[in-house]
Amino acid sequence: ALQVLVLDDNLFEQIPPCLCNMPALRELYLNRNLIEAIPEEISDLTALSRLVLDSNNLSDLPETLSDLKSLEVLAMPNNNITALPRGLGNLARLTILDLQCNSLAALPASIGGCTALEVLEVRINNMKDLPSELGKCSRLKVLSASNNNLYRIPQACGRLKELRVLKLGANNLFE
């Protein structure tokens, strides 16, 4: 059965519904298309470990994205995403979350449930603060939150014992 599907550099405006009927699919790449939404049926891809949608027109993400329990890499940079599913913390296997260059105002508190998270890339968004629950992501090694509207260094950073790289340049830090 098909395990890896690469459909980069096409003209898709939506994820074709038939793609959600591939239970063995492990990696799905749809970079540089025109996709505006992810279908709720994405949750049917129970084996999916990598979902990469760089440079599309995404704004809203379905709550069912949180049902992808096998997901290890979620990369959606260069979109117009304004909010993340509240159930994001259900993605306990997630190691890389790349949401740079979007329109995020905040991360959900549930991100603390992403206990395998090692890389969080959220630079160039609209965030004023990072949730204290981020401190529960004990394996986090890289936190990149430059070019936001952060006004303080997140207290959670003090609890991240594995943190090796912290990027907070071009913010509004004063405390």
Backbone as a printed PyTorch tensor [residue, N CA C, xyz], in Angstrom:
tensor([[[  0.8390,  -1.1960,   0.0000],
         [  0.0000,   0.0000,   0.0000],
         [  0.8770,   1.2500,   0.0000]],

        [[  0.3530,   2.3140,  -0.5450],
         [  1.0770,   3.5760,  -0.6450],
         [  1.3960,   4.1310,   0.7410]],

        [[  2.6810,   4.4910,   0.9620],
         [  3.1030,   5.0100,   2.2620],
         [  3.5710,   6.4590,   2.2120]],

        [[  4.1360,   6.8820,   1.0790],
         [  4.6390,   8.2510,   0.9390],
         [  4.0320,   8.8670,  -0.3170]],

        [[  3.4470,  10.0540,  -0.1670],
         [  2.8340,  10.7380,  -1.3020],
         [  3.3220,  12.1840,  -1.3400]],

        [[  3.9480,  12.5540,  -2.4530],
         [  4.4670,  13.9090,  -2.6420],
         [  3.7020,  14.5640,  -3.7920]],

        [[  2.9900,  15.6320,  -3.4740],
         [  2.2150,  16.3750,  -4.4720],
         [  2.5880,  17.8570,  -4.4360]],

        [[  3.8640,  18.1390,  -4.2410],
         [  4.3540,  19.5110,  -4.1820],
         [  4.1820,  20.2160,  -5.5250]],

        [[  4.1270,  21.5420,  -5.4620],
         [  4.1550,  22.3900,  -6.6600],
         [  3.0700,  22.0420,  -7.6720]],

        [[  1.8380,  22.0020,  -7.1810],
         [  0.6890,  21.7840,  -8.0460],
         [ -0.3190,  22.9040,  -7.8240]],

        [[ -1.5320,  22.7050,  -8.2640],
         [ -2.5550,  23.7430,  -8.1780],
         [ -3.7530,  23.3040,  -7.3330]],

        [[ -3.5210,  22.3770,  -6.3950],
         [ -4.6110,  21.9120,  -5.5360],
         [ -5.1310,  23.0630,  -4.6780]],

        [[ -6.4590,  23.2300,  -4.6620],
         [ -7.0890,  24.2070,  -3.7830],
         [ -7.6300,  23.5290,  -2.5340]],

        [[ -7.7200,  22.2170,  -2.6030],
         [ -8.1210,  21.4390,  -1.4320],
         [ -7.3930,  20.1050,  -1.4770]],

        [[ -7.3320,  19.4570,  -0.3390],
         [ -6.7540,  18.1240,  -0.3040],
         [ -7.7860,  17.1820,  -0.9090]],

        [[ -7.4420,  16.4940,  -1.9780],
         [ -8.4180,  15.6010,  -2.6120],
         [ -8.9930,  14.6020,  -1.5980]],

        [[-10.3160,  14.5060,  -1.5180],
         [-10.9490,  13.6140,  -0.5400],
         [-10.4470,  12.1760,  -0.6100]],

        [[-10.1090,  11.7140,  -1.7980],
         [ -9.6570,  10.3280,  -1.9320],
         [ -8.3720,  10.0660,  -1.1400]],

        [[ -7.6010,  11.1050,  -0.8540],
         [ -6.3570,  10.9130,  -0.1030],
         [ -6.6200,  10.4580,   1.3220]],

        [[ -7.7930,  10.7930,   1.8330],
         [ -8.1200,  10.4190,   3.2080],
         [ -8.5410,   8.9550,   3.3170]],

        [[ -8.5680,   8.2510,   2.1830],
         [ -8.9250,   6.8290,   2.1710],
         [ -7.6940,   5.9510,   1.9970]],

        [[ -6.5750,   6.3960,   2.5310],
         [ -5.3210,   5.6460,   2.4170],
         [ -4.7790,   5.3740,   3.8170]],

        [[ -5.3150,   4.3500,   4.4820],
         [ -4.9530,   4.1170,   5.8830],
         [ -3.4820,   3.7800,   6.1160]],

        [[ -2.7520,   3.3520,   5.0820],
         [ -1.3390,   3.0080,   5.2580],
         [ -0.4130,   4.2060,   5.0250]],

        [[ -0.9790,   5.3380,   4.5670],
         [ -0.1580,   6.5040,   4.2370],
         [  0.5560,   7.0300,   5.4780]],

        [[  1.8950,   7.1440,   5.3790],
         [  2.7060,   7.6130,   6.5070],
         [  3.2070,   9.0440,   6.3230]],

        [[  3.4220,   9.4510,   5.0750],
         [  3.9490,  10.7900,   4.8270],
         [  3.1720,  11.4470,   3.6860]],

        [[  2.7300,  12.6840,   3.9180],
         [  1.9810,  13.4320,   2.9140],
         [  2.5860,  14.8270,   2.7740]],

        [[  3.0250,  15.1380,   1.5650],
         [  3.6510,  16.4270,   1.2640],
         [  2.8200,  17.1500,   0.2030]],

        [[  2.3560,  18.3390,   0.5440],
         [  1.5670,  19.1610,  -0.3720],
         [  2.0940,  20.5990,  -0.3450]],

        [[  3.3910,  20.7510,  -0.4940],
         [  4.0110,  22.0700,  -0.4490],
         [  3.7060,  22.8760,  -1.7080]],

        [[  3.5860,  24.1940,  -1.5050],
         [  3.4280,  25.1280,  -2.6220],
         [  2.2510,  24.7670,  -3.5350]],

        [[  1.0900,  24.6730,  -2.9040],
         [ -0.1640,  24.5260,  -3.6290],
         [ -1.0370,  25.7310,  -3.2660]],

        [[ -2.3250,  25.6080,  -3.4140],
         [ -3.2570,  26.7010,  -3.1230],
         [ -4.2970,  26.2640,  -2.0890]],

        [[ -3.9260,  25.3270,  -1.2470],
         [ -4.8670,  24.6960,  -0.3160],
         [ -5.3150,  25.6840,   0.7610]],

        [[ -6.6370,  25.8000,   0.9150],
         [ -7.2140,  26.7400,   1.8660],
         [ -7.7060,  26.0700,   3.1420]],

        [[ -7.9510,  24.7610,   3.0840],
         [ -8.4840,  24.0680,   4.2590],
         [ -8.0570,  22.6050,   4.2400]],

        [[ -8.0530,  22.0310,   5.4220],
         [ -7.7720,  20.6050,   5.5740],
         [ -9.1000,  19.9320,   5.9060]],

        [[ -9.4680,  18.8790,   5.1920],
         [-10.7610,  18.2330,   5.4670],
         [-10.7620,  17.5360,   6.8300]],

        [[-11.9230,  17.5040,   7.4580],
         [-12.0420,  16.8210,   8.7510],
         [-11.6630,  15.3510,   8.6380]],

        [[-11.8460,  14.7860,   7.4490],
         [-11.5480,  13.3660,   7.2260],
         [-10.0540,  13.0550,   7.3030]],

        [[ -9.2270,  14.0690,   7.4830],
         [ -7.7870,  13.8430,   7.6180],
         [ -7.5130,  12.8640,   8.7590]],

        [[ -8.4140,  12.8350,   9.7330],
         [ -8.2350,  11.9480,  10.8900],
         [ -8.2990,  10.4740,  10.5070]],

        [[ -8.7800,  10.1710,   9.2960],
         [ -8.8220,   8.7790,   8.8330],
         [ -7.4330,   8.2540,   8.4740]],

        [[ -6.4610,   9.1510,   8.3440],
         [ -5.0880,   8.7380,   8.0090],
         [ -4.3610,   8.3640,   9.3000]],

        [[ -4.7560,   7.2490,   9.8700],
         [ -4.3050,   6.8770,  11.2100],
         [ -2.8230,   6.5420,  11.2970]],

        [[ -2.1790,   6.2140,  10.1780],
         [ -0.7510,   5.8850,  10.1960],
         [  0.1300,   7.0960,   9.8930]],

        [[ -0.4730,   8.2490,   9.6140],
         [  0.2820,   9.4150,   9.1650],
         [  1.2670,   9.8910,  10.2330]],

        [[  2.5460,   9.9490,   9.8680],
         [  3.5660,  10.4410,  10.7990],
         [  4.1290,  11.7980,  10.3810]],

        [[  4.0150,  12.1470,   9.0900],
         [  4.5030,  13.4390,   8.5940],
         [  3.4370,  14.1010,   7.7280]],

        [[  3.0860,  15.3140,   8.0940],
         [  2.1560,  16.1130,   7.3020],
         [  2.8220,  17.4620,   7.0480]],

        [[  3.1100,  17.7390,   5.7800],
         [  3.8710,  18.9370,   5.4240],
         [  3.1080,  19.7310,   4.3620]],

        [[  2.7020,  20.9360,   4.7310],
         [  1.9270,  21.8090,   3.8420],
         [  2.5360,  23.2100,   3.8420]],

        [[  3.7510,  23.3310,   3.3930],
         [  4.4500,  24.6120,   3.3260],
         [  3.8910,  25.4530,   2.1720]],

        [[  3.7220,  26.7370,   2.4310],
         [  3.3550,  27.7040,   1.3840],
         [  2.0530,  27.3540,   0.6710]],

        [[  0.9680,  27.3930,   1.4490],
         [ -0.3780,  27.2480,   0.9170],
         [ -1.1950,  28.4480,   1.3830]],

        [[ -2.5110,  28.3190,   1.3990],
         [ -3.3850,  29.4100,   1.8400],
         [ -4.2200,  29.0010,   3.0490]],

        [[ -3.6730,  28.1530,   3.8910],
         [ -4.4030,  27.6620,   5.0560],
         [ -4.6600,  28.7820,   6.0550]],

        [[ -5.8620,  28.7780,   6.6340],
         [ -6.1450,  29.7100,   7.7220],
         [ -6.7000,  28.9710,   8.9300]],

        [[ -7.7080,  28.1540,   8.7230],
         [ -8.2960,  27.3870,   9.8240],
         [ -7.8710,  25.9290,   9.7310]],

        [[ -7.6710,  25.3270,  10.8880],
         [ -7.3260,  23.9060,  10.9470],
         [ -8.4380,  23.1590,  11.6670]],

        [[ -8.8150,  21.9870,  11.1830],
         [ -9.9060,  21.2440,  11.8260],
         [ -9.4590,  20.6340,  13.1570]],

        [[-10.3860,  20.5340,  14.0930],
         [-10.0890,  19.8800,  15.3740],
         [ -9.6300,  18.4370,  15.1640]],

        [[-10.1180,  17.8040,  14.0820],
         [ -9.7850,  16.3940,  13.8470],
         [ -8.2980,  16.1890,  13.5790]],

        [[ -7.5780,  17.2600,  13.3040],
         [ -6.1250,  17.1530,  13.1440],
         [ -5.4970,  16.5850,  14.4230]],

        [[ -6.1300,  16.8580,  15.5440],
         [ -5.6430,  16.3770,  16.8420],
         [ -5.8240,  14.8790,  17.0270]],

        [[ -6.5390,  14.2420,  16.1090],
         [ -6.7740,  12.7960,  16.2040],
         [ -5.6740,  11.9780,  15.5350]],

        [[ -4.7060,  12.6490,  14.9080],
         [ -3.6300,  11.9380,  14.2010],
         [ -2.5630,  11.5160,  15.2060]],

        [[ -2.8460,  10.4700,  15.9540],
         [ -2.0060,  10.0460,  17.0830],
         [ -0.6040,   9.6100,  16.6780]],

        [[ -0.3890,   9.2450,  15.4140],
         [  0.9330,   8.8050,  14.9600],
         [  1.7990,   9.9600,  14.4590]],

        [[  1.2390,  11.1620,  14.4300],
         [  1.9400,  12.3020,  13.8370],
         [  3.2020,  12.6630,  14.6240]],

        [[  4.3310,  12.7130,  13.9090],
         [  5.6160,  13.0900,  14.5010],
         [  6.0970,  14.4410,  13.9880]],

        [[  5.7670,  14.7670,  12.7480],
         [  6.1680,  16.0420,  12.1520],
         [  4.9330,  16.7240,  11.5730]],

        [[  4.6730,  17.9280,  12.0440],
         [  3.5990,  18.7560,  11.5020],
         [  4.2350,  20.0760,  11.0790]],

        [[  4.3210,  20.2800,   9.7760],
         [  4.9720,  21.4740,   9.2420],
         [  4.0180,  22.2070,   8.3130]],

        [[  3.6500,  23.4190,   8.7130],
         [  2.7450,  24.2530,   7.9250],
         [  3.2330,  25.6920,   7.9060]],

        [[  4.5090,  25.9010,   7.5790],
         [  5.0020,  27.2760,   7.5240],
         [  4.4670,  28.0130,   6.2990]],

        [[  4.5210,  29.3300,   6.3690],
         [  4.1500,  30.1750,   5.2240],
         [  2.7030,  29.9760,   4.7820]],

        [[  1.8000,  30.1070,   5.7420],
         [  0.3710,  30.0640,   5.4870],
         [ -0.2670,  31.2710,   6.1710]],

        [[ -1.5710,  31.1970,   6.4240],
         [ -2.2840,  32.2840,   7.1110],
         [ -3.0020,  31.7510,   8.3490]],

        [[ -2.4120,  30.7710,   8.9950],
         [ -3.0550,  30.0960,  10.1270],
         [ -3.1820,  31.0670,  11.2990]],

        [[ -4.4020,  31.1920,  11.8130],
         [ -4.6670,  32.1260,  12.9070],
         [ -4.8040,  31.4340,  14.2570]],

        [[ -5.1430,  30.1500,  14.2630],
         [ -5.3110,  29.4210,  15.5220],
         [ -5.0580,  27.9380,  15.2840]],

        [[ -4.7210,  27.2520,  16.3650],
         [ -4.4600,  25.8140,  16.3100],
         [ -5.5890,  25.0640,  16.9990]],

        [[ -5.7790,  23.7980,  16.6660],
         [ -6.8180,  23.0140,  17.3400],
         [ -6.5830,  22.9810,  18.8530]],

        [[ -7.6490,  23.1020,  19.6290],
         [ -7.5290,  23.0560,  21.0880],
         [ -6.9440,  21.7340,  21.5490]],

        [[ -7.1950,  20.6670,  20.7820],
         [ -6.7210,  19.3430,  21.1670],
         [ -5.3050,  19.0300,  20.7250]],

        [[ -4.5440,  20.0460,  20.3560],
         [ -3.1810,  19.8360,  19.8630],
         [ -2.3650,  18.9440,  20.7960]],

        [[ -2.5980,  19.0550,  22.0800],
         [ -1.8500,  18.2750,  23.0670],
         [ -2.0630,  16.7790,  22.9720]],

        [[ -3.0520,  16.3500,  22.1940],
         [ -3.2740,  14.9110,  21.9950],
         [ -2.1920,  14.2870,  21.1280]],

        [[ -1.3850,  15.1230,  20.4630],
         [ -0.3440,  14.6190,  19.5620],
         [  0.9090,  14.3060,  20.3750]],

        [[  0.8290,  13.2460,  21.1520],
         [  1.8920,  12.9060,  22.1030],
         [  3.1850,  12.4540,  21.4340]],

        [[  3.1340,  12.0690,  20.1560],
         [  4.3500,  11.6380,  19.4480],
         [  5.0080,  12.7610,  18.6540]],

        [[  4.3810,  13.9200,  18.6190],
         [  4.8730,  15.0350,  17.8160],
         [  6.2550,  15.4810,  18.2920]],

        [[  7.2400,  15.4680,  17.3860],
         [  8.5940,  15.9150,  17.7350],
         [  8.9380,  17.2560,  17.0910]],

        [[  8.3610,  17.5500,  15.9250],
         [  8.6410,  18.8110,  15.2330],
         [  7.3220,  19.4930,  14.8770]],

        [[  7.1860,  20.7370,  15.3260],
         [  6.0270,  21.5590,  14.9900],
         [  6.5490,  22.8540,  14.3730]],

        [[  6.3370,  23.0060,  13.0760],
         [  6.8450,  24.1640,  12.3440],
         [  5.6750,  24.9920,  11.8350]],

        [[  5.4880,  26.1420,  12.4510],
         [  4.3910,  27.0440,  12.0950],
         [  4.9080,  28.4520,  11.8330]],

        [[  6.1460,  28.5550,  11.4080],
         [  6.7170,  29.8790,  11.1500],
         [  5.9860,  30.5740,  10.0030]],

        [[  5.9910,  31.8810,  10.0580],
         [  5.3800,  32.7110,   9.0080],
         [  3.8910,  32.4180,   8.8380]],

        [[  3.1530,  32.5800,   9.9260],
         [  1.7010,  32.4640,   9.9000],
         [  1.1140,  33.6910,  10.5930]],

        [[ -0.1060,  33.5760,  11.0780],
         [ -0.7760,  34.6930,  11.7510],
         [ -1.2800,  34.2790,  13.1250]],

        [[ -0.5290,  33.4240,  13.7920],
         [ -0.9370,  32.9120,  15.0970],
         [ -0.8630,  33.9970,  16.1700]],

        [[ -1.9390,  34.1420,  16.9320],
         [ -1.9460,  35.0680,  18.0580],
         [ -1.5130,  34.3630,  19.3380]],

        [[ -1.6610,  33.0340,  19.3740],
         [ -1.3330,  32.2840,  20.5870],
         [ -1.1850,  30.8020,  20.2590]],

        [[ -0.5660,  30.0940,  21.1910],
         [ -0.5300,  28.6320,  21.1470],
         [ -1.5270,  28.1310,  22.1800]],

        [[ -2.2240,  27.0370,  21.9080],
         [ -3.1780,  26.5270,  22.8970],
         [ -2.4500,  25.9790,  24.1260]],

        [[ -3.0760,  26.1150,  25.2820],
         [ -2.4910,  25.5950,  26.5180],
         [ -2.2380,  24.0980,  26.4240]],

        [[ -3.0280,  23.4180,  25.6060],
         [ -2.8880,  21.9610,  25.4870],
         [ -1.5410,  21.5420,  24.9170]],

        [[ -0.7460,  22.4900,  24.4030],
         [  0.5520,  22.1290,  23.8330],
         [  1.4180,  21.4120,  24.8710]],

        [[  1.1270,  21.6080,  26.1290],
         [  1.8480,  20.9040,  27.1890],
         [  1.7240,  19.3950,  27.0930]],

        [[  0.7200,  18.9090,  26.3710],
         [  0.5450,  17.4700,  26.1750],
         [  1.4610,  16.8970,  25.1090]],

        [[  2.1270,  17.7580,  24.3580],
         [  3.0660,  17.3160,  23.3100],
         [  4.4160,  17.0190,  23.9600]],

        [[  4.4550,  15.9870,  24.7640],
         [  5.6230,  15.7250,  25.6070],
         [  6.8350,  15.2210,  24.8390]],

        [[  6.6760,  14.8180,  23.5760],
         [  7.8160,  14.3730,  22.7650],
         [  8.4070,  15.5200,  21.9410]],

        [[  7.7910,  16.7030,  22.0140],
         [  8.1880,  17.8300,  21.1700],
         [  9.6450,  18.2210,  21.4070]],

        [[ 10.4150,  18.2860,  20.3160],
         [ 11.8310,  18.6690,  20.3850],
         [ 12.1100,  19.9980,  19.6930]],

        [[ 11.3470,  20.3170,  18.6470],
         [ 11.5570,  21.5580,  17.8980],
         [ 10.2180,  22.2780,  17.7430]],

        [[ 10.1770,  23.5170,  18.2180],
         [  8.9980,  24.3610,  18.0460],
         [  9.4320,  25.6230,  17.3080]],

        [[  8.9520,  25.7620,  16.0960],
         [  9.3180,  26.8720,  15.2230],
         [  8.0890,  27.7440,  15.0050]],

        [[  8.0460,  28.9020,  15.6730],
         [  6.8860,  29.7960,  15.5670],
         [  7.3030,  31.2410,  15.2820]],

        [[  8.4560,  31.4120,  14.6480],
         [  8.8880,  32.7880,  14.3620],
         [  7.9780,  33.4110,  13.2990]],

        [[  7.9440,  34.7060,  13.3040],
         [  7.1380,  35.5050,  12.3720],
         [  5.6490,  35.1290,  12.4710]],

        [[  5.0950,  35.4070,  13.6490],
         [  3.6680,  35.2820,  13.9160],
         [  3.2360,  36.5370,  14.6740]],

        [[  2.1100,  36.4670,  15.3740],
         [  1.5950,  37.6380,  16.0950],
         [  1.4130,  37.3600,  17.5820]],

        [[  2.2630,  36.5340,  18.1440],
         [  2.0770,  36.1120,  19.5330],
         [  2.6420,  37.1250,  20.5250]],

        [[  1.8530,  37.4170,  21.5690],
         [  2.2970,  38.3120,  22.6300],
         [  2.9440,  37.5440,  23.7760]],

        [[  2.5850,  36.2770,  23.9070],
         [  3.1020,  35.4680,  25.0080],
         [  3.0830,  34.0020,  24.5880]],

        [[  3.8220,  33.1920,  25.3100],
         [  3.7880,  31.7420,  25.1030],
         [  3.1910,  31.1200,  26.3540]],

        [[  2.3830,  30.0800,  26.2250],
         [  1.7020,  29.5180,  27.3930],
         [  2.6800,  28.8780,  28.3780]],

        [[  2.3830,  29.0080,  29.6660],
         [  3.2440,  28.4080,  30.6920],
         [  3.2930,  26.8940,  30.5480]],

        [[  2.2340,  26.3120,  29.9610],
         [  2.1860,  24.8570,  29.7650],
         [  3.3050,  24.3560,  28.8550]],

        [[  3.9220,  25.2510,  28.1160],
         [  5.0510,  24.8700,  27.2710],
         [  6.1640,  24.2500,  28.1190]],

        [[  6.2080,  24.5990,  29.3790],
         [  7.1950,  24.0410,  30.3010],
         [  7.0590,  22.5440,  30.5030]],

        [[  5.9170,  21.9810,  30.1230],
         [  5.7120,  20.5280,  30.2400],
         [  6.3360,  19.7670,  29.0770]],

        [[  6.7680,  20.4810,  28.0570],
         [  7.4140,  19.8570,  26.8870],
         [  8.8830,  19.6210,  27.2360]],

        [[  9.1160,  18.6570,  28.0980],
         [ 10.4300,  18.4780,  28.7250],
         [ 11.5350,  18.0750,  27.7580]],

        [[ 11.1920,  17.6360,  26.5600],
         [ 12.2160,  17.2380,  25.5820],
         [ 12.5540,  18.3490,  24.5910]],

        [[ 11.9290,  19.5120,  24.7610],
         [ 12.1290,  20.6070,  23.8100],
         [ 13.5910,  21.0490,  23.7880]],

        [[ 14.1800,  21.0150,  22.5980],
         [ 15.5830,  21.3950,  22.4040],
         [ 15.7200,  22.7370,  21.6840]],

        [[ 14.7920,  23.0370,  20.7700],
         [ 14.8560,  24.2660,  19.9770],
         [ 13.5140,  24.9960,  20.0660]],

        [[ 13.5740,  26.2390,  20.5180],
         [ 12.3950,  27.0980,  20.5500],
         [ 12.7350,  28.3770,  19.7930]],

        [[ 12.1070,  28.5370,  18.6490],
         [ 12.3470,  29.7040,  17.8050],
         [ 11.0760,  30.5360,  17.7500]],

        [[ 11.1090,  31.6900,  18.4170],
         [  9.9340,  32.5600,  18.4740],
         [ 10.3090,  34.0130,  18.1600]],

        [[ 11.3000,  34.1970,  17.3130],
         [ 11.7020,  35.5400,  16.8910],
         [ 10.5900,  36.1860,  16.0660]],

        [[ 10.6560,  37.5030,  15.9590],
         [  9.7150,  38.2570,  15.1200],
         [  8.2600,  38.0030,  15.4860]],

        [[  7.9680,  38.1300,  16.7670],
         [  6.6010,  38.1050,  17.2640],
         [  6.3780,  39.4080,  18.0270]],

        [[  5.4250,  39.4020,  18.9420],
         [  5.1750,  40.5690,  19.7880],
         [  5.3610,  40.2080,  21.2570]],

        [[  6.2560,  39.2670,  21.5270],
         [  6.4870,  38.8320,  22.9050],
         [  7.0170,  39.9950,  23.7340]],

        [[  6.4840,  40.1530,  24.9450],
         [  6.9150,  41.2500,  25.8040],
         [  7.7770,  40.7710,  26.9650]],

        [[  7.8560,  39.4440,  27.1480],
         [  8.7030,  38.9070,  28.2140],
         [  9.2660,  37.5650,  27.7810]],

        [[ 10.3600,  37.2030,  28.4170],
         [ 10.9110,  35.8710,  28.1770],
         [  9.9770,  34.8890,  28.8710]],

        [[  9.4630,  33.9110,  28.1530],
         [  8.4940,  32.9830,  28.7460],
         [  9.0620,  32.2690,  29.9690]],

        [[  8.3010,  32.2890,  31.0690],
         [  8.7350,  31.6200,  32.2950],
         [  8.9540,  30.1300,  32.0700]],

        [[  8.2150,  29.5710,  31.1470],
         [  8.3340,  28.1360,  30.8620],
         [  9.7610,  27.7580,  30.4790]],

        [[ 10.5040,  28.6910,  29.9070],
         [ 11.8640,  28.3940,  29.4440],
         [ 12.7530,  27.9070,  30.5800]],

        [[ 12.5000,  28.3770,  31.7800],
         [ 13.2970,  27.9560,  32.9310],
         [ 13.1000,  26.5020,  33.2970]],

        [[ 11.9980,  25.9190,  32.8690],
         [ 11.7120,  24.5150,  33.1980],
         [ 12.1350,  23.5570,  32.0940]],

        [[ 12.6220,  24.0980,  30.9890],
         [ 12.9780,  23.2680,  29.8350],
         [ 14.4490,  22.8680,  29.9220]],

        [[ 14.7160,  21.7860,  30.6200],
         [ 16.0930,  21.3610,  30.9150],
         [ 16.8600,  20.9050,  29.6820]],

        [[ 16.1710,  20.4860,  28.6180],
         [ 16.8350,  20.0200,  27.3980],
         [ 17.0380,  21.1430,  26.3790]],

        [[ 16.5060,  22.3350,  26.6820],
         [ 16.5580,  23.4400,  25.7260],
         [ 18.0010,  23.8200,  25.4030]],

        [[ 18.3370,  23.8030,  24.1110],
         [ 19.6870,  24.1340,  23.6490],
         [ 19.7170,  25.4200,  22.8250]],

        [[ 18.6190,  25.7050,  22.1150],
         [ 18.5580,  26.8940,  21.2620],
         [ 17.2750,  27.6590,  21.5790]],

        [[ 17.4430,  28.9330,  21.9310],
         [ 16.3020,  29.8020,  22.2130],
         [ 16.4680,  31.0690,  21.3800]],

        [[ 15.5520,  31.2770,  20.4490],
         [ 15.6150,  32.4450,  19.5650],
         [ 14.4150,  33.3460,  19.8390]],

        [[ 14.7040,  34.5360,  20.3800],
         [ 13.6490,  35.4860,  20.7300],
         [ 13.9260,  36.8820,  20.1770]],

        [[ 14.7510,  36.9760,  19.1470],
         [ 15.0820,  38.2750,  18.5650],
         [ 13.8810,  38.9450,  17.9210]],

        [[ 13.9700,  40.2580,  17.7640],
         [ 12.9390,  41.0530,  17.0840],
         [ 11.5530,  40.8580,  17.6980]],

        [[ 11.4930,  41.0110,  19.0310],
         [ 10.2330,  41.0110,  19.7610],
         [ 10.1210,  42.3540,  20.4860]],

        [[  9.2450,  42.4270,  21.4710],
         [  9.0840,  43.6360,  22.2810],
         [  9.4530,  43.3450,  23.7270]],

        [[ 10.5160,  42.5850,  23.9160],
         [ 10.9070,  42.1530,  25.2590],
         [ 11.3420,  43.3390,  26.1150]],

        [[ 10.8160,  43.3620,  27.3450],
         [ 11.3010,  44.3660,  28.2940],
         [ 11.3800,  43.8070,  29.7070]],

        [[ 11.0140,  42.5440,  29.8990],
         [ 11.1700,  41.9200,  31.2180],
         [ 11.5330,  40.4690,  31.0700]]])
